[in-house]
Coordinates of C-alpha atoms and ligand atoms in Angstrom, one line a residue:
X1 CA -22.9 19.1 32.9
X2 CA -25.1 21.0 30.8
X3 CA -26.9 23.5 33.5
X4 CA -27.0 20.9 36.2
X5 CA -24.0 21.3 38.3
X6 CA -23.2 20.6 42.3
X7 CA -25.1 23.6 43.4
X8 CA -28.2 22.5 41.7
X9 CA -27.9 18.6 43.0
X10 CA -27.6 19.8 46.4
X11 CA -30.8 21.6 46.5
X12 CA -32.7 19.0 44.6
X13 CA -31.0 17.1 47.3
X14 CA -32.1 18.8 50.2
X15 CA -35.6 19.8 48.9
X16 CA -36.2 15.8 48.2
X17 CA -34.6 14.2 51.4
X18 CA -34.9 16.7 54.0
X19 CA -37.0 15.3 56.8
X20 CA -36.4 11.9 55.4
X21 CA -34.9 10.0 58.8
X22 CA -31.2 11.7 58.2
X23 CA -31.0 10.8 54.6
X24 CA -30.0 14.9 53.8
X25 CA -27.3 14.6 56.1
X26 CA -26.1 11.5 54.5
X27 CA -25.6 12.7 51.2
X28 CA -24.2 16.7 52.0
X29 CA -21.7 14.2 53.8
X30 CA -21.4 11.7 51.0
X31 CA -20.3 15.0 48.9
X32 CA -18.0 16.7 51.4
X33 CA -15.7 13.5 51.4
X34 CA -16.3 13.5 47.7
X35 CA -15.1 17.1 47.2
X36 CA -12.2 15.8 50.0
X37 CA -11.0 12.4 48.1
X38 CA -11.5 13.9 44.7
X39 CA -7.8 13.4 43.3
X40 CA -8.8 9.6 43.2
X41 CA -10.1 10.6 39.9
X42 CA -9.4 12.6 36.3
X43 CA -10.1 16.0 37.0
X44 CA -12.4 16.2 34.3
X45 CA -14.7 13.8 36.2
X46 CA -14.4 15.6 39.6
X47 CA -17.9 17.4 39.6
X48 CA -19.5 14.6 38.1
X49 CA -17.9 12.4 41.5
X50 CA -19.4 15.3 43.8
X51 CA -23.1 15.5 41.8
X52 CA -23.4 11.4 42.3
X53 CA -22.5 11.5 45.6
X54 CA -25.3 14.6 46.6
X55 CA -27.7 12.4 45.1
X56 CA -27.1 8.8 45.6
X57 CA -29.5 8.6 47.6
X58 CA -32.9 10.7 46.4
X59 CA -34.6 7.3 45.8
X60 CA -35.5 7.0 49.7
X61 CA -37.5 10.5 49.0
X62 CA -41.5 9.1 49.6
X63 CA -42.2 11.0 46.9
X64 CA -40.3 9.2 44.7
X65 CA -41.0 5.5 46.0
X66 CA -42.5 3.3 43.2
X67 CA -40.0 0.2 42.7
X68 CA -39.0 0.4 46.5
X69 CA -35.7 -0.3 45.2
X70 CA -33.9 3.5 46.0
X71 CA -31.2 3.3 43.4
X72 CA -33.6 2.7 40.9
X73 CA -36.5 4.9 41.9
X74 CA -33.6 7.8 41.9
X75 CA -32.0 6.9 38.8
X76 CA -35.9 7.1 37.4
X77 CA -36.5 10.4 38.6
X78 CA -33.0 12.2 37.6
X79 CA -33.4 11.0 34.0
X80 CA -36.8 12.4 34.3
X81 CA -35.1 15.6 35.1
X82 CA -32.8 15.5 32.5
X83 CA -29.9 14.7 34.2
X84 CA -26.8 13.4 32.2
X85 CA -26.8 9.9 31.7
X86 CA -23.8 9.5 33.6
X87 CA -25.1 10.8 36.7
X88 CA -28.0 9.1 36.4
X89 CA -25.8 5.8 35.5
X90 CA -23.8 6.0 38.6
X91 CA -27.0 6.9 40.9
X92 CA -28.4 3.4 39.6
X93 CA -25.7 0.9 40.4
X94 CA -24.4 3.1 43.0
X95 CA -22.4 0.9 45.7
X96 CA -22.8 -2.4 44.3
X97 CA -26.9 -1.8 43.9
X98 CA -26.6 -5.2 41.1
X99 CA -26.2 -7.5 44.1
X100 CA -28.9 -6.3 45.4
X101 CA -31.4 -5.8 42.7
X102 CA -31.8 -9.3 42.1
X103 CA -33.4 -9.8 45.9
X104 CA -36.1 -6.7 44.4
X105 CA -36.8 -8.3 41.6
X106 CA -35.6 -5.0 39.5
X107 CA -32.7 -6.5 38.0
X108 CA -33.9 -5.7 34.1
X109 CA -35.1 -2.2 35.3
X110 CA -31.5 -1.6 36.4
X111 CA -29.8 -2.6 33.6
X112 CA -31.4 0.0 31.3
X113 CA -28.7 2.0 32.7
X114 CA -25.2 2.3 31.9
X115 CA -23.1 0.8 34.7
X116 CA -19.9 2.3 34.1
X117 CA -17.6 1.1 37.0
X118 CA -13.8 2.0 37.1
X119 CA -12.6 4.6 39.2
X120 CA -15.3 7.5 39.5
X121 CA -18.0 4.2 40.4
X122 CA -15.3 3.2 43.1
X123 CA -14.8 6.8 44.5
X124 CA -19.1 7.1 44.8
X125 CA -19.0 3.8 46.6
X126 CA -16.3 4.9 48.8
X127 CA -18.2 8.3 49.9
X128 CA -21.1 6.2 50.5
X129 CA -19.9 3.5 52.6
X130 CA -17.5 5.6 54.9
X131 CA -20.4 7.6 56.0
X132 CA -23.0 6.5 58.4
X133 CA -26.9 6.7 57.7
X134 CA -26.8 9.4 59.7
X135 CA -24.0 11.6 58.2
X136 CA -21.4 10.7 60.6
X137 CA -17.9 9.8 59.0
X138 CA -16.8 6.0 59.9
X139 CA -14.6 3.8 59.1
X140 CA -15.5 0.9 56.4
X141 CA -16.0 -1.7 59.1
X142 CA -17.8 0.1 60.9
X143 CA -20.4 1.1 58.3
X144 CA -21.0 -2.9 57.3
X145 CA -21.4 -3.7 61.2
X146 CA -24.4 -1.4 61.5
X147 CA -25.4 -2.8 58.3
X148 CA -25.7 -6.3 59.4
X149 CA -27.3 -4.7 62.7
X150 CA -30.2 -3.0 61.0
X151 CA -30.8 -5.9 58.3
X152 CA -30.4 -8.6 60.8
X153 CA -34.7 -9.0 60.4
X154 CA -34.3 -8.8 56.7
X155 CA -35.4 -11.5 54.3
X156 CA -33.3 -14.6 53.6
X157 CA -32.6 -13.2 50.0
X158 CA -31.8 -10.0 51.3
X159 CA -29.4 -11.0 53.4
X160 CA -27.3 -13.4 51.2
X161 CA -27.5 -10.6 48.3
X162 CA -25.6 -8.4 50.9
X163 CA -23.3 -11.3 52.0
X164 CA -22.4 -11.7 48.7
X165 CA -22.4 -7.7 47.8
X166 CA -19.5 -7.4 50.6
X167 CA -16.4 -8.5 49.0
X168 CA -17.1 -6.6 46.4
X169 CA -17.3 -3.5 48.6
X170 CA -14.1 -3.9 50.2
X171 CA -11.9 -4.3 47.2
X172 CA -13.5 -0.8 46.0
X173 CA -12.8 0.8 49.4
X174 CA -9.2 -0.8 49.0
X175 CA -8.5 0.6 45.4
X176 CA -9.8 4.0 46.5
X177 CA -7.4 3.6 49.1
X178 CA -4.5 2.9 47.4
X179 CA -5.2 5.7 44.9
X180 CA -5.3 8.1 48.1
X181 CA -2.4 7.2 49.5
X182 CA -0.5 7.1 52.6
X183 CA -1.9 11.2 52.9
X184 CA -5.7 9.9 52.7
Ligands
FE2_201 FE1 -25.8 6.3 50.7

């Protein structure tokens, strides 16, 4: 990936997130089940799964806030760095982040990146939403019950963009399971 490989993500990772709540732990976790599930996809695609994963989530670094939206602000900041595009790509709509752009208001902003779905987009998603804010490994269900828990205050909008966000969640959990299967 043209000089930026794992190793590099996860200290761009750590130097950007560390500190940040549990965020750090979060994403070395993200990339462990990465590096674990990573048959799901072509093997060409494998280190590209694992950088995604390490940095998902470097738009909740303060340093990087300026739409508030954390895919985005990430996505910004990567392609600042010079970061493939696909990284970058899969940073920004990481884990269904279109549902939830709308709500923002940073729907146009998000779209400047390629959204490339299929099954590296699925895999991310998976890593993402079978590990807790905290770093802890959890099931699916579990992970969208302390979701509803710590939006419950959020507004209206918010909410329904995550009601509606959810299905769409679960059948990408389900296709990353099926491609795992029965030894997951
Ligand atoms: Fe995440």
């Amino acid at each position: 990936m043209d000089g930026k490989d794992t190793g590099e993500a996860l200290a761009l990772a750590r130097d950007l997130l560390t500190g940040v709540d549990r965020r750090y732990e979060h994403v070395a976790a993200a990339a462990r089940t990465a590096e674990r599930i990573a048959r799901v996809v072509p093997e060409q695609d494998r280190d590209v799964l694992v950088t995604a994963a390490t940095l998902h989530d470097i738009g909740y670094a303060p340093a990087l806030r300026r739409t508030g939206f954390h895919p985005l602000d990430g996505a910004d900041h990567l392609k600042g760095l010079g970061w493939p595009l696909r990284v970058v790509g899969l940073v920004a709509h990481h884990s269904g982040a279109r549902f939830l752009a709308r709500a923002h208001g940073v729907e146009d902003l998000l779209d400047v990146y390629p959204d490339e779905g299929g099954p590296v987009a699925d895999a991310l998603l998976f890593c993402d939403m079978t590990t807790a804010p905290d770093g802890r490994t959890v099931s699916f269900a579990e992970r969208v019950r302390d979701a509803h828990g710590r939006h419950r205050e959020a507004p209206e909008a918010a909410r329904r963009a995550r009601a509606e966000r959810e299905p769409f969640l679960r059948a990408a959990v389900a296709r990353v399971q099926a491609r795992l299967g029965p030894a997951r």
